[in-house]
Tab-separated table of C-alpha atoms in Angstrom:
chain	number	residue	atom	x	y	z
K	237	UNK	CA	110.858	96.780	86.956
K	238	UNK	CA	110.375	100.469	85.871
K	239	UNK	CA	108.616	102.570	88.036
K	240	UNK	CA	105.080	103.822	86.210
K	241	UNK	CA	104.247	107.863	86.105
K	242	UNK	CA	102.155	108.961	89.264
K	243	UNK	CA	100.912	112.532	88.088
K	244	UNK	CA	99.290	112.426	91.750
K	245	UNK	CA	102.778	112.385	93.346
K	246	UNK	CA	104.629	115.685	94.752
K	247	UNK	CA	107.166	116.966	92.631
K	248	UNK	CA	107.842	120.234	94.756
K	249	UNK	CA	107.878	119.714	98.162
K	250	UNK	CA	107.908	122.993	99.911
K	251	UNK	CA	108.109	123.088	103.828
K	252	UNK	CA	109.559	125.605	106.136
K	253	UNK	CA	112.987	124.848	107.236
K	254	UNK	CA	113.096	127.111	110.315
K	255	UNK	CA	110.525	124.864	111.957
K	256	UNK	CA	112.817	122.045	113.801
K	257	UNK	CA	109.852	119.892	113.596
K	258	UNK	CA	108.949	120.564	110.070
K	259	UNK	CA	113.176	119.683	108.817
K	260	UNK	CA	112.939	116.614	110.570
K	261	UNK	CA	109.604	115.300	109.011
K	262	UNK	CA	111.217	116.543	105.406
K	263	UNK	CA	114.671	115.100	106.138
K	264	UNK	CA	112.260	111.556	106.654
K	265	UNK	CA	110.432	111.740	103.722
K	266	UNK	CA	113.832	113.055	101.539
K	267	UNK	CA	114.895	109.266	102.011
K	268	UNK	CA	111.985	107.697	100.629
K	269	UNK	CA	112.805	105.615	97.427
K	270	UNK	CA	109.548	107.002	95.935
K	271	UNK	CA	110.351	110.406	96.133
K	272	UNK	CA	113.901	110.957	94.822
K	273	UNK	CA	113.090	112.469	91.548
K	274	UNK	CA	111.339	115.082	93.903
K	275	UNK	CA	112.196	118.633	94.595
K	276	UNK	CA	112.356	120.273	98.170
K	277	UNK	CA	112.136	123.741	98.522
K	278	UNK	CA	112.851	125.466	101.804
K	279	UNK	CA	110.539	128.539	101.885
K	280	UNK	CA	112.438	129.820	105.075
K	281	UNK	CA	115.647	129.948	102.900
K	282	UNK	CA	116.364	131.045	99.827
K	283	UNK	CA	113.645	128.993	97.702
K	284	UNK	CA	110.932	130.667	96.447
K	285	UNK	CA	107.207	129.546	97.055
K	286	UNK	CA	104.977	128.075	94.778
K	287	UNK	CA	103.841	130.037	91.698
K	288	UNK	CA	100.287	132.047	93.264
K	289	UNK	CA	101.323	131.669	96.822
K	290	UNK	CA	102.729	134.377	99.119
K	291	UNK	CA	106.153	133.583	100.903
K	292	UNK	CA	104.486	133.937	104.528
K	293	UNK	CA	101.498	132.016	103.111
K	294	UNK	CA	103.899	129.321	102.644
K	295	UNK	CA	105.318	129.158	105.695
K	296	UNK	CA	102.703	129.098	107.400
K	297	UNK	CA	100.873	126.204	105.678
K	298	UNK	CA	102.793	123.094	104.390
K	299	UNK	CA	102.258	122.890	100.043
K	300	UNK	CA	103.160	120.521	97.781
K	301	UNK	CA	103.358	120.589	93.741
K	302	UNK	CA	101.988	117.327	91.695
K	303	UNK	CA	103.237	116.153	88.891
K	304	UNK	CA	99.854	117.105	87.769
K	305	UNK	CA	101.184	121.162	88.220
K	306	UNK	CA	98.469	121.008	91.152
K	307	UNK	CA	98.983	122.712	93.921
K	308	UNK	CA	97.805	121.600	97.406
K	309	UNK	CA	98.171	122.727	101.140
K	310	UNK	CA	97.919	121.175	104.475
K	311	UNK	CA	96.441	117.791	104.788
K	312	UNK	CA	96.147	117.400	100.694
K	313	UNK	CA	99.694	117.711	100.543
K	314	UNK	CA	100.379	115.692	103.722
K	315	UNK	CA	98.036	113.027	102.001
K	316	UNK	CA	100.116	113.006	98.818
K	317	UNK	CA	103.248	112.599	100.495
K	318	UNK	CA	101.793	108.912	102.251
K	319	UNK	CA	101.078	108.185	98.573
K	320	UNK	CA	103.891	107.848	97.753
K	321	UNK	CA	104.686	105.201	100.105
K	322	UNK	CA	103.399	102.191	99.218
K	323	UNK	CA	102.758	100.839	102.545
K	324	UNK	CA	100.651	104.722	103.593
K	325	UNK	CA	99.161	104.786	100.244
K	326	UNK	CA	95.988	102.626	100.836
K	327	UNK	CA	95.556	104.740	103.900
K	328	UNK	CA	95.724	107.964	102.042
K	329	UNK	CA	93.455	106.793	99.214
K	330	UNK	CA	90.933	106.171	102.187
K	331	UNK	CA	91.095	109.242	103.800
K	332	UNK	CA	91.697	111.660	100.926
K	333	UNK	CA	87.730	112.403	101.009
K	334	UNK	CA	85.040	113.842	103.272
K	335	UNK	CA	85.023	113.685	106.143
K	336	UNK	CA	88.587	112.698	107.016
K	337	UNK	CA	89.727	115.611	105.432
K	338	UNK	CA	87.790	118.041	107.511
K	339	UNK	CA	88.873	115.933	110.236
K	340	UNK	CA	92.717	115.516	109.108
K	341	UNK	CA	92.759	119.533	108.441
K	342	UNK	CA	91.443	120.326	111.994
K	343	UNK	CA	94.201	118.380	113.319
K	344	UNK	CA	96.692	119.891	111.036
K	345	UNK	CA	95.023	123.431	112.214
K	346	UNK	CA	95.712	122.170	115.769
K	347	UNK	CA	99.248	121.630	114.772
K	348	UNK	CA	99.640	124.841	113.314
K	349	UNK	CA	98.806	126.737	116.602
K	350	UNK	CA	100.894	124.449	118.025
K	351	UNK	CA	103.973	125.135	116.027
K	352	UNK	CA	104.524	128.907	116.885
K	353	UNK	CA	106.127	127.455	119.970
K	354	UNK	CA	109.165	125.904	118.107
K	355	UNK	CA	109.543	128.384	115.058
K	356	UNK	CA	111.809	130.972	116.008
K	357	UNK	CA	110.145	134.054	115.196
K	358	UNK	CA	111.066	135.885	111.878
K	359	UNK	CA	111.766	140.145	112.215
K	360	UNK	CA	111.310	140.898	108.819
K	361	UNK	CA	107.815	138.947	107.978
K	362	UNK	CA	104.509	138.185	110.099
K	363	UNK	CA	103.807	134.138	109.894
K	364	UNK	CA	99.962	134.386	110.142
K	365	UNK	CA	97.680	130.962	109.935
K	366	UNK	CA	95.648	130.836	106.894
């Protein structure tokens, strides 16, 4: 069975590689079947953000590329990652629309503020929340 074109999957993954607990969610979803034809850029390392977004913009919010050339942050992006699995997918479909988002982005704020605690802090760039 060949797999069908999902313009609404990530193609670019890009996630920031000096958070412990942001590699080990990546290195997770790296081993889904779905998502082998997809690209994972390490904005902490050498890989550049996404086209329109600053580096420290990037690493301070989690952004994914569709296949659509789309661009989404936070819990968009978090949403098209579980769509990609076809057990998380009806789940996402659900709650990619008001007012689970709001909700979904206010936890993903939460987590944000939360996160300064394990990334090691940077000398030569300020990691400010959106």
């Amino acid at each position: 069975m060949t797999e069908v074109s999902r313009p609404d999957l990530p193609t670019e993954v890009f996630f920031d590689g000096a958070c412990p607990v942001c590699r080990a969610e990546m290195d997770l979803w790296k081993r889904t079947d779905a998502l082998a034809a997809t690209q994972w850029r390490d904005v902490a390392g050498a890989d550049a953000p996404p086209e329109g977004v600053s580096r420290d913009a990037a690493l301070a919010r989690f952004h994914v590329r569709l296949g659509t050339g789309e661009v989404v942050s936070g819990a968009r992006a978090f949403l098209a990652l579980f769509k990609s699995n076809s057990r998380l997918r009806p789940i996402a479909v659900l709650l990619d629309r008001q007012p689970f988002l709001l909700a979904l982005d206010a936890g993903y704020w939460a987590f944000l503020r939360l996160r300064r605690a394990w990334r090691p802090r940077r000398a030569h760039t300020a990691t400010r929340l959106p």
